[in-house]
Tab-separated table of C-alpha atoms in Angstrom:
chain	number	residue	atom	x	y	z
A	1160	UNK	CA	88.683	-81.678	86.838
A	1161	UNK	CA	86.632	-79.339	84.689
A	1162	UNK	CA	86.967	-76.516	82.181
A	1163	UNK	CA	84.460	-73.998	80.859
A	1164	UNK	CA	83.981	-71.762	77.851
A	1165	UNK	CA	81.105	-69.377	77.135
A	1166	UNK	CA	78.562	-72.072	76.185
A	1167	UNK	CA	80.174	-75.324	77.347
A	1168	UNK	CA	81.451	-76.964	80.516
A	1169	UNK	CA	83.479	-80.171	80.370
A	1170	UNK	CA	83.957	-82.171	83.562
A	1171	UNK	CA	86.256	-85.180	83.566
A	1172	UNK	CA	84.630	-87.669	85.958
A	1173	UNK	CA	86.883	-90.736	85.696
A	1174	UNK	CA	89.684	-92.344	83.694
A	1175	UNK	CA	90.336	-95.984	82.990
A	1176	UNK	CA	93.533	-96.987	84.817
A	1177	UNK	CA	94.572	-99.232	81.901
A	1178	UNK	CA	93.411	-97.628	78.629
A	1179	UNK	CA	92.796	-94.039	77.527
A	1180	UNK	CA	89.029	-94.326	78.094
A	1181	UNK	CA	87.358	-91.436	79.940
A	1182	UNK	CA	83.960	-90.734	81.488
A	1183	UNK	CA	82.851	-87.117	81.569
A	1184	UNK	CA	79.920	-84.702	81.640
A	1185	UNK	CA	79.485	-82.217	78.804
A	1186	UNK	CA	77.136	-79.379	79.775
A	1187	UNK	CA	75.662	-77.500	76.813
A	1188	UNK	CA	72.973	-74.779	76.521
A	1189	UNK	CA	70.210	-77.417	76.431
A	1190	UNK	CA	71.457	-79.488	79.338
A	1191	UNK	CA	74.100	-81.990	80.473
A	1192	UNK	CA	75.270	-84.928	78.357
A	1193	UNK	CA	77.064	-87.976	79.744
A	1194	UNK	CA	80.132	-89.033	77.744
A	1195	UNK	CA	81.073	-91.284	76.039
A	1196	UNK	CA	78.027	-90.947	73.819
A	1197	UNK	CA	76.584	-92.160	70.553
A	1198	UNK	CA	74.590	-89.432	68.787
A	1199	UNK	CA	71.675	-90.508	66.545
A	1200	UNK	CA	71.420	-88.668	63.226
A	1201	UNK	CA	68.161	-86.778	62.689
A	1202	UNK	CA	69.158	-85.589	59.221
A	1203	UNK	CA	66.294	-83.267	58.317
A	1204	UNK	CA	65.311	-82.267	61.879
A	1205	UNK	CA	63.678	-85.652	62.431
A	1206	UNK	CA	64.981	-89.112	63.131
A	1207	UNK	CA	63.351	-91.421	60.590
A	1208	UNK	CA	60.802	-93.595	62.367
A	1209	UNK	CA	60.782	-91.901	65.796
A	1210	UNK	CA	58.877	-88.983	67.292
A	1211	UNK	CA	60.828	-86.489	69.432
A	1212	UNK	CA	59.170	-88.020	72.522
A	1213	UNK	CA	60.341	-91.500	71.551
A	1214	UNK	CA	63.868	-90.254	70.911
A	1215	UNK	CA	63.859	-88.513	74.289
A	1216	UNK	CA	62.670	-91.765	75.874
A	1217	UNK	CA	65.802	-93.567	74.686
A	1218	UNK	CA	67.834	-91.257	76.902
A	1219	UNK	CA	69.209	-89.281	73.955
A	1220	UNK	CA	70.281	-85.786	75.007
A	1221	UNK	CA	72.340	-84.861	71.953
A	1222	UNK	CA	71.432	-85.665	68.349
A	1223	UNK	CA	72.622	-84.525	64.930
A	1224	UNK	CA	70.927	-82.341	62.346
A	1225	UNK	CA	72.261	-81.798	58.844
A	1226	UNK	CA	73.144	-78.227	57.879
A	1227	UNK	CA	73.143	-78.960	54.163
A	1228	UNK	CA	69.641	-80.461	54.136
A	1229	UNK	CA	68.122	-77.879	56.501
A	1230	UNK	CA	69.673	-75.076	54.468
A	1231	UNK	CA	67.899	-76.387	51.362
A	1232	UNK	CA	64.618	-77.206	53.088
A	1233	UNK	CA	62.968	-75.601	55.027
A	1234	UNK	CA	65.659	-72.999	54.306
A	1235	UNK	CA	67.261	-70.239	56.330
A	1236	UNK	CA	64.293	-67.866	56.145
A	1237	UNK	CA	61.950	-70.418	57.756
A	1238	UNK	CA	64.560	-71.353	60.376
A	1239	UNK	CA	64.927	-67.693	61.331
A	1240	UNK	CA	61.149	-67.234	61.450
A	1241	UNK	CA	60.518	-70.255	63.715
A	1242	UNK	CA	63.494	-69.529	65.968
A	1243	UNK	CA	65.795	-72.396	65.013
A	1244	UNK	CA	65.778	-76.172	64.723
A	1245	UNK	CA	64.917	-76.889	68.371
A	1246	UNK	CA	61.542	-75.205	67.947
A	1247	UNK	CA	61.047	-76.564	64.428
A	1248	UNK	CA	61.250	-80.174	65.636
A	1249	UNK	CA	59.981	-79.819	69.206
A	1250	UNK	CA	63.304	-80.962	70.673
A	1251	UNK	CA	64.278	-79.485	74.046
A	1252	UNK	CA	67.672	-81.161	74.247
A	1253	UNK	CA	70.976	-80.556	72.491
A	1254	UNK	CA	71.669	-80.530	68.755
A	1255	UNK	CA	74.954	-80.859	66.878
A	1256	UNK	CA	75.089	-79.759	63.241
A	1257	UNK	CA	77.698	-80.683	60.681
A	1258	UNK	CA	78.946	-77.937	58.393
A	1259	UNK	CA	77.304	-79.212	55.201
A	1260	UNK	CA	80.534	-79.679	53.293
A	1261	UNK	CA	80.720	-83.464	53.536
A	1262	UNK	CA	77.277	-83.917	51.972
A	1263	UNK	CA	78.149	-81.807	48.971
A	1264	UNK	CA	81.355	-83.676	48.325
A	1265	UNK	CA	79.897	-87.140	48.954
A	1266	UNK	CA	76.377	-86.790	47.558
A	1267	UNK	CA	76.793	-84.384	44.685
A	1268	UNK	CA	78.862	-85.340	41.676
A	1269	UNK	CA	79.236	-81.782	40.446
A	1270	UNK	CA	81.052	-80.257	43.421
A	1271	UNK	CA	84.189	-78.185	43.000
A	1272	UNK	CA	86.266	-77.046	45.979
A	1273	UNK	CA	88.240	-73.808	45.777
A	1274	UNK	CA	89.743	-71.531	48.413
A	1275	UNK	CA	86.499	-69.562	48.362
A	1276	UNK	CA	84.322	-72.553	49.268
A	1277	UNK	CA	82.433	-75.488	47.737
A	1278	UNK	CA	80.695	-74.835	44.419
A	1279	UNK	CA	77.897	-77.212	43.466
A	1280	UNK	CA	74.644	-77.499	41.571
A	1281	UNK	CA	71.401	-77.486	43.533
A	1282	UNK	CA	69.850	-80.988	43.513
A	1283	UNK	CA	66.434	-79.331	43.208
A	1284	UNK	CA	66.769	-77.155	40.133
A	1285	UNK	CA	70.408	-77.288	39.017
A	1286	UNK	CA	71.124	-73.710	40.118
A	1287	UNK	CA	74.846	-73.049	40.745
A	1288	UNK	CA	75.440	-72.568	44.479
A	1289	UNK	CA	78.398	-71.782	46.726
A	1290	UNK	CA	78.911	-72.843	50.344
A	1291	UNK	CA	81.598	-70.788	52.058
A	1292	UNK	CA	82.786	-70.982	55.672
A	1293	UNK	CA	80.848	-67.766	56.271
A	1294	UNK	CA	77.609	-69.152	54.807
A	1295	UNK	CA	77.984	-72.410	56.752
A	1296	UNK	CA	78.292	-70.402	59.984
A	1297	UNK	CA	75.307	-68.250	59.047
A	1298	UNK	CA	73.163	-71.348	58.424
A	1299	UNK	CA	74.248	-72.988	61.669
A	1300	UNK	CA	73.625	-69.775	63.596
A	1301	UNK	CA	70.080	-69.789	62.185
A	1302	UNK	CA	69.656	-73.466	63.098
A	1303	UNK	CA	70.718	-72.608	66.642
A	1304	UNK	CA	72.632	-75.836	67.243
A	1305	UNK	CA	74.428	-76.242	70.561
A	1306	UNK	CA	77.494	-77.598	68.745
A	1307	UNK	CA	78.320	-76.442	65.227
A	1308	UNK	CA	81.092	-77.818	63.060
A	1309	UNK	CA	83.542	-75.826	60.980
A	1310	UNK	CA	83.407	-76.133	57.192
A	1311	UNK	CA	86.357	-78.329	56.276
A	1312	UNK	CA	87.893	-79.535	53.034
A	1313	UNK	CA	86.960	-83.225	53.068
A	1314	UNK	CA	88.994	-85.752	51.100
A	1315	UNK	CA	88.573	-89.515	51.393
A	1316	UNK	CA	91.366	-91.052	53.436
A	1317	UNK	CA	92.145	-93.573	50.714
A	1318	UNK	CA	93.110	-90.847	48.219
A	1319	UNK	CA	96.689	-91.446	47.005
A	1320	UNK	CA	97.171	-87.740	46.201
A	1321	UNK	CA	99.452	-86.504	49.005
A	1322	UNK	CA	99.631	-82.995	47.570
A	1323	UNK	CA	95.835	-82.689	47.523
A	1324	UNK	CA	95.643	-84.175	51.037
A	1325	UNK	CA	98.015	-81.521	52.358
A	1326	UNK	CA	96.063	-78.822	50.533
A	1327	UNK	CA	92.839	-80.070	52.163
A	1328	UNK	CA	94.419	-80.128	55.620
A	1329	UNK	CA	95.905	-76.639	55.342
A	1330	UNK	CA	92.725	-75.237	53.792
A	1331	UNK	CA	90.673	-76.682	56.660
A	1332	UNK	CA	92.842	-74.681	59.083
A	1333	UNK	CA	92.348	-71.487	57.066
A	1334	UNK	CA	88.611	-72.142	56.818
A	1335	UNK	CA	88.459	-72.567	60.604
A	1336	UNK	CA	89.850	-69.045	60.966
A	1337	UNK	CA	87.099	-67.784	58.665
A	1338	UNK	CA	84.460	-69.755	60.606
A	1339	UNK	CA	85.628	-68.272	63.910
A	1340	UNK	CA	85.462	-64.760	62.456
A	1341	UNK	CA	81.960	-65.329	61.023
A	1342	UNK	CA	80.438	-67.079	64.090
A	1343	UNK	CA	77.873	-64.628	65.519
A	1344	UNK	CA	76.847	-66.332	68.764
A	1345	UNK	CA	79.859	-67.865	70.558
A	1346	UNK	CA	78.114	-67.100	73.852
A	1347	UNK	CA	75.395	-69.694	73.115
A	1348	UNK	CA	76.753	-71.954	70.338
A	1349	UNK	CA	79.978	-73.965	70.397
A	1350	UNK	CA	82.146	-74.170	67.281
A	1351	UNK	CA	84.247	-77.355	67.028
A	1352	UNK	CA	87.313	-77.660	64.791
A	1353	UNK	CA	87.899	-80.755	62.626
A	1354	UNK	CA	91.309	-82.425	62.346
A	1355	UNK	CA	92.139	-83.576	58.819
A	1356	UNK	CA	95.199	-85.140	57.196
A	1357	UNK	CA	94.119	-88.494	55.826
A	1358	UNK	CA	96.100	-91.523	57.002
A	1359	UNK	CA	99.358	-89.570	57.256
A	1360	UNK	CA	100.011	-89.474	61.006
A	1361	UNK	CA	102.540	-86.642	60.769
A	1362	UNK	CA	100.035	-84.557	58.813
A	1363	UNK	CA	97.340	-85.359	61.385
A	1364	UNK	CA	99.672	-84.271	64.194
A	1365	UNK	CA	100.513	-81.055	62.357
A	1366	UNK	CA	96.810	-80.343	61.885
A	1367	UNK	CA	96.188	-81.091	65.582
A	1368	UNK	CA	98.728	-78.498	66.632
A	1369	UNK	CA	97.287	-75.861	64.292
A	1370	UNK	CA	93.693	-76.527	65.370
A	1371	UNK	CA	94.563	-76.524	69.073
A	1372	UNK	CA	96.178	-73.112	68.660
A	1373	UNK	CA	92.703	-71.771	67.725
A	1374	UNK	CA	91.315	-72.975	71.091
A	1375	UNK	CA	87.824	-74.089	70.042
A	1376	UNK	CA	85.578	-75.534	72.808
A	1377	UNK	CA	85.766	-79.051	71.331
A	1378	UNK	CA	87.711	-81.023	68.748
A	1379	UNK	CA	86.604	-83.486	66.070
A	1380	UNK	CA	88.630	-86.063	64.166
A	1381	UNK	CA	87.243	-86.007	60.634
A	1382	UNK	CA	87.699	-87.649	57.261
A	1383	UNK	CA	87.528	-91.249	58.522
A	1384	UNK	CA	85.027	-94.020	57.708
A	1385	UNK	CA	85.883	-93.502	54.060
A	1386	UNK	CA	86.916	-97.052	53.230
A	1387	UNK	CA	90.277	-97.099	54.983
A	1388	UNK	CA	91.518	-100.252	56.703
A	1389	UNK	CA	90.351	-100.450	60.319
A	1390	UNK	CA	93.940	-100.735	61.504
A	1391	UNK	CA	94.738	-97.400	59.833
A	1392	UNK	CA	91.581	-95.882	61.330
A	1393	UNK	CA	92.700	-96.884	64.830
A	1394	UNK	CA	96.197	-95.483	64.321
A	1395	UNK	CA	94.761	-92.092	63.277
A	1396	UNK	CA	92.387	-91.927	66.258
A	1397	UNK	CA	95.180	-92.932	68.649
A	1398	UNK	CA	97.661	-90.431	67.177
A	1399	UNK	CA	95.150	-87.585	67.508
A	1400	UNK	CA	93.840	-88.360	71.003
A	1401	UNK	CA	97.457	-88.525	72.215
A	1402	UNK	CA	97.825	-84.818	71.435
A	1403	UNK	CA	94.397	-83.566	72.490
A	1404	UNK	CA	93.845	-81.741	75.801
A	1405	UNK	CA	92.227	-83.631	78.663
A	1406	UNK	CA	89.543	-81.039	79.341
A	1407	UNK	CA	87.908	-80.812	75.927
A	1408	UNK	CA	85.451	-83.232	74.278
A	1409	UNK	CA	86.824	-85.437	71.467
A	1410	UNK	CA	84.469	-86.340	68.634
A	1411	UNK	CA	85.238	-89.037	66.035
A	1412	UNK	CA	82.906	-88.278	63.147
A	1413	UNK	CA	80.875	-90.840	61.229
A	1414	UNK	CA	81.365	-94.112	63.114
A	1415	UNK	CA	78.613	-96.334	64.488
A	1416	UNK	CA	79.449	-100.053	64.399
A	1417	UNK	CA	79.454	-101.243	68.026
A	1418	UNK	CA	83.004	-102.644	67.920
A	1419	UNK	CA	84.255	-99.354	66.401
A	1420	UNK	CA	82.640	-97.432	69.254
A	1421	UNK	CA	84.105	-99.621	71.995
A	1422	UNK	CA	87.629	-99.560	70.526
A	1423	UNK	CA	87.470	-95.785	69.945
A	1424	UNK	CA	86.426	-95.230	73.571
A	1425	UNK	CA	89.462	-97.282	74.634
A	1426	UNK	CA	91.627	-95.023	72.445
A	1427	UNK	CA	90.379	-91.926	74.272
A	1428	UNK	CA	87.467	-90.631	72.164
A	1429	UNK	CA	84.177	-89.387	73.657
A	1430	UNK	CA	81.573	-88.696	70.958
A	1431	UNK	CA	80.397	-90.585	67.868
A	1432	UNK	CA	77.659	-90.411	65.234
A	1433	UNK	CA	76.463	-92.510	62.319
A	1434	UNK	CA	73.321	-93.138	60.256
A	1435	UNK	CA	73.963	-96.896	60.227
A	1436	UNK	CA	71.848	-97.950	63.259
A	1437	UNK	CA	68.717	-96.256	61.899
A	1438	UNK	CA	69.402	-97.102	58.263
A	1439	UNK	CA	69.992	-100.787	58.967
A	1440	UNK	CA	66.704	-100.891	60.920
A	1441	UNK	CA	64.876	-99.992	57.718
A	1442	UNK	CA	66.358	-103.145	56.150
A	1443	UNK	CA	64.948	-105.295	58.937
A	1444	UNK	CA	68.132	-105.538	61.009
A	1445	UNK	CA	68.286	-105.524	64.807
A	1446	UNK	CA	71.540	-104.674	66.597
A	1447	UNK	CA	72.135	-106.949	69.584
A	1448	UNK	CA	75.041	-107.803	71.859
A	1449	UNK	CA	75.437	-111.022	69.849
A	1450	UNK	CA	75.585	-109.200	66.511
A	1451	UNK	CA	73.127	-108.004	63.871
A	1452	UNK	CA	70.001	-110.125	63.353
A	1453	UNK	CA	68.054	-109.875	60.097
A	1454	UNK	CA	64.457	-110.217	61.219
A	1455	UNK	CA	63.264	-110.982	57.687
A	1456	UNK	CA	64.779	-114.462	57.949
A	1457	UNK	CA	62.243	-117.270	58.140
A	1458	UNK	CA	63.825	-118.586	61.333
A	1459	UNK	CA	62.076	-115.773	63.229
A	1460	UNK	CA	58.574	-116.457	61.841
A	1461	UNK	CA	57.494	-118.380	64.949
A	1462	UNK	CA	60.007	-116.929	67.432
A	1463	UNK	CA	57.967	-115.373	70.230
A	1464	UNK	CA	60.893	-114.078	72.252
A	1465	UNK	CA	61.856	-110.382	72.429
A	1466	UNK	CA	64.136	-108.812	69.825
A	1467	UNK	CA	66.927	-109.176	72.398
A	1468	UNK	CA	66.620	-110.962	75.719
A	1469	UNK	CA	67.416	-108.613	78.599
A	1470	UNK	CA	67.249	-105.419	76.515
A	1471	UNK	CA	65.704	-102.482	78.378
A	1472	UNK	CA	64.111	-100.790	75.367
A	1473	UNK	CA	60.296	-100.410	75.246
A	1474	UNK	CA	60.082	-102.941	72.400
A	1475	UNK	CA	61.859	-105.733	74.257
A	1476	UNK	CA	60.553	-105.345	77.804
A	1477	UNK	CA	57.482	-107.449	78.787
A	1478	UNK	CA	54.153	-105.812	78.070
A	1479	UNK	CA	53.246	-106.036	81.770
A	1480	UNK	CA	55.885	-103.403	82.566
A	1481	UNK	CA	55.009	-99.721	82.482
A	1482	UNK	CA	55.600	-98.183	79.051
A	1483	UNK	CA	56.664	-101.500	77.505
A	1484	UNK	CA	55.293	-103.109	74.336
A	1485	UNK	CA	56.463	-106.722	74.576
A	1486	UNK	CA	57.221	-106.921	70.847
A	1487	UNK	CA	58.223	-110.380	69.604
A	1488	UNK	CA	60.633	-111.369	66.863
A	1489	UNK	CA	57.703	-113.046	65.099
A	1490	UNK	CA	55.792	-109.756	64.983
A	1491	UNK	CA	58.802	-107.925	63.545
A	1492	UNK	CA	59.313	-110.707	60.993
A	1493	UNK	CA	55.647	-110.624	59.985
A	1494	UNK	CA	55.771	-106.869	59.336
A	1495	UNK	CA	59.359	-106.382	58.155
A	1496	UNK	CA	58.706	-106.925	54.458
A	1497	UNK	CA	55.534	-104.892	54.018
A	1498	UNK	CA	54.766	-102.576	56.943
A	1499	UNK	CA	56.672	-99.518	58.193
A	1500	UNK	CA	55.894	-100.397	61.809
A	1501	UNK	CA	58.746	-102.936	61.856
A	1502	UNK	CA	61.240	-100.279	60.755
A	1503	UNK	CA	59.949	-97.926	63.460
A	1504	UNK	CA	60.275	-100.553	66.189
A	1505	UNK	CA	63.739	-101.663	65.065
A	1506	UNK	CA	64.868	-98.035	64.903
A	1507	UNK	CA	63.753	-97.550	68.501
A	1508	UNK	CA	65.535	-100.734	69.570
A	1509	UNK	CA	68.746	-99.942	67.660
A	1510	UNK	CA	69.031	-96.376	68.969
A	1511	UNK	CA	68.404	-97.677	72.487
A	1512	UNK	CA	71.092	-100.336	72.024
A	1513	UNK	CA	73.718	-97.812	70.887
A	1514	UNK	CA	72.991	-95.405	73.732
A	1515	UNK	CA	72.894	-98.240	76.262
A	1516	UNK	CA	76.235	-99.586	75.015
A	1517	UNK	CA	77.898	-96.234	75.636
A	1518	UNK	CA	76.156	-95.962	78.996
A	1519	UNK	CA	77.534	-99.361	80.012
A	1520	UNK	CA	81.016	-98.321	78.853
A	1521	UNK	CA	80.735	-95.177	80.976
A	1522	UNK	CA	79.681	-97.129	84.064
A	1523	UNK	CA	82.594	-99.521	83.537
A	1524	UNK	CA	85.085	-96.638	83.273
A	1525	UNK	CA	83.771	-95.055	86.477
A	1526	UNK	CA	83.992	-98.411	88.290
A	1527	UNK	CA	87.473	-98.952	86.760
A	1528	UNK	CA	86.461	-102.240	85.165
A	1529	UNK	CA	86.548	-101.074	81.548
A	1530	UNK	CA	88.993	-103.783	80.321
A	1531	UNK	CA	86.626	-106.468	81.675
A	1532	UNK	CA	83.706	-104.724	79.944
A	1533	UNK	CA	85.599	-104.739	76.630
A	1534	UNK	CA	86.444	-108.439	76.937
A	1535	UNK	CA	82.832	-109.291	77.762
A	1536	UNK	CA	81.621	-107.197	74.811
A	1537	UNK	CA	83.843	-109.020	72.303
A	1538	UNK	CA	83.077	-112.366	73.939
A	1539	UNK	CA	79.361	-111.807	73.329
A	1540	UNK	CA	79.840	-110.535	69.784
A	1541	UNK	CA	82.094	-113.316	68.470
A	1542	UNK	CA	81.712	-117.087	69.008
A	1543	UNK	CA	85.373	-117.620	69.933
A	1544	UNK	CA	88.641	-115.708	70.178
A	1545	UNK	CA	89.837	-116.889	66.775
A	1546	UNK	CA	86.984	-114.843	65.249
A	1547	UNK	CA	88.058	-111.558	66.852
A	1548	UNK	CA	89.035	-108.974	64.200
A	1549	UNK	CA	92.808	-108.556	64.185
A	1550	UNK	CA	92.545	-104.759	63.923
A	1551	UNK	CA	90.614	-104.626	67.220
A	1552	UNK	CA	92.974	-107.069	68.932
A	1553	UNK	CA	96.006	-104.999	67.865
A	1554	UNK	CA	94.476	-101.601	68.705
A	1555	UNK	CA	93.350	-102.725	72.156
A	1556	UNK	CA	96.670	-104.415	72.890
A	1557	UNK	CA	98.399	-101.078	72.258
A	1558	UNK	CA	96.356	-99.530	75.103
A	1559	UNK	CA	96.767	-102.403	77.537
A	1560	UNK	CA	93.896	-104.827	76.809
A	1561	UNK	CA	94.834	-108.296	75.550
A	1562	UNK	CA	91.679	-109.861	74.119
A	1563	UNK	CA	93.481	-113.158	73.531
A	1564	UNK	CA	94.457	-113.517	77.180
A	1565	UNK	CA	92.644	-116.318	78.984
């Protein structure tokens, strides 16, 4: 089954016969993307620690850029002059840009949201600035991203203010209408809506219905990863995916922990992003199937094995293989505290791990062995079943996987 819009084709390749997991192909202006997918975050048109060639080598075909940061520097005039972010960063694959609203609310203390837009003070010189839905669309049109996100009214899910939460949800719908009207290039850029509503499932469902009536090429579930309990997170994702159409991509914004990705795929989501894998690399942490390893620990000082045994990334493969480096844990440990090379190598490994994890999930869905894949994943990550997080056990049980089953 497949469906197309002006700048996007979505083909549903396979479904898990037990859970809601799906495997699909998303074709965008800069090429096809296999789903489910983890999208690395190249905030300012570069992924910290990797060249575009290295990022391409991980198999990444869709990464994130940040509208807020690119709008400040290099700025819209430079983006227009160079012909957009693809040319600016030498990236021939797909780009997704957020709207810029989340950064202003989360990073800037002096942000004030009104019906007009988000008012804030420039972090550079303190100049009062205003980001409206129209300006967000204009910036993203200049960036030239393959997927652009609507400006939404973002409120942390843990906010107890139900009145403000409803205001944010309803305003996000109105702002989507303004984004659609202001979007100049729907023939070559895809505008995704963002479902809001906090942890109130009825409000989320109401927002779903309103957003779906606008018929955008893809749909995002926003406002999560804000400190809410994981059980609540899963209930929101499940409630939304239940209502979403089969033939459109589903994007859960801002999640990156491996267990979050695997559970969200089981709940029917397709796309994910987070800065965590690259950020944690800069603290000396390697993501592996057995959990996160801090390579600064003295235990790795004379460990001459790869970062992760069996990993296919260039760092971990034996140096005798083509394009491989044969990096040891001891080398990473030696450099982790004082040299940037360790951060670069761990970034490469971590991005590879995340993309490989989603690739393995996809293969398991196509082969209809996804429940076995999920059980193996949790079995590797935790020493015994009693250690499994209860939120994951409960969420997976609701879609037909019993992790506690022998």
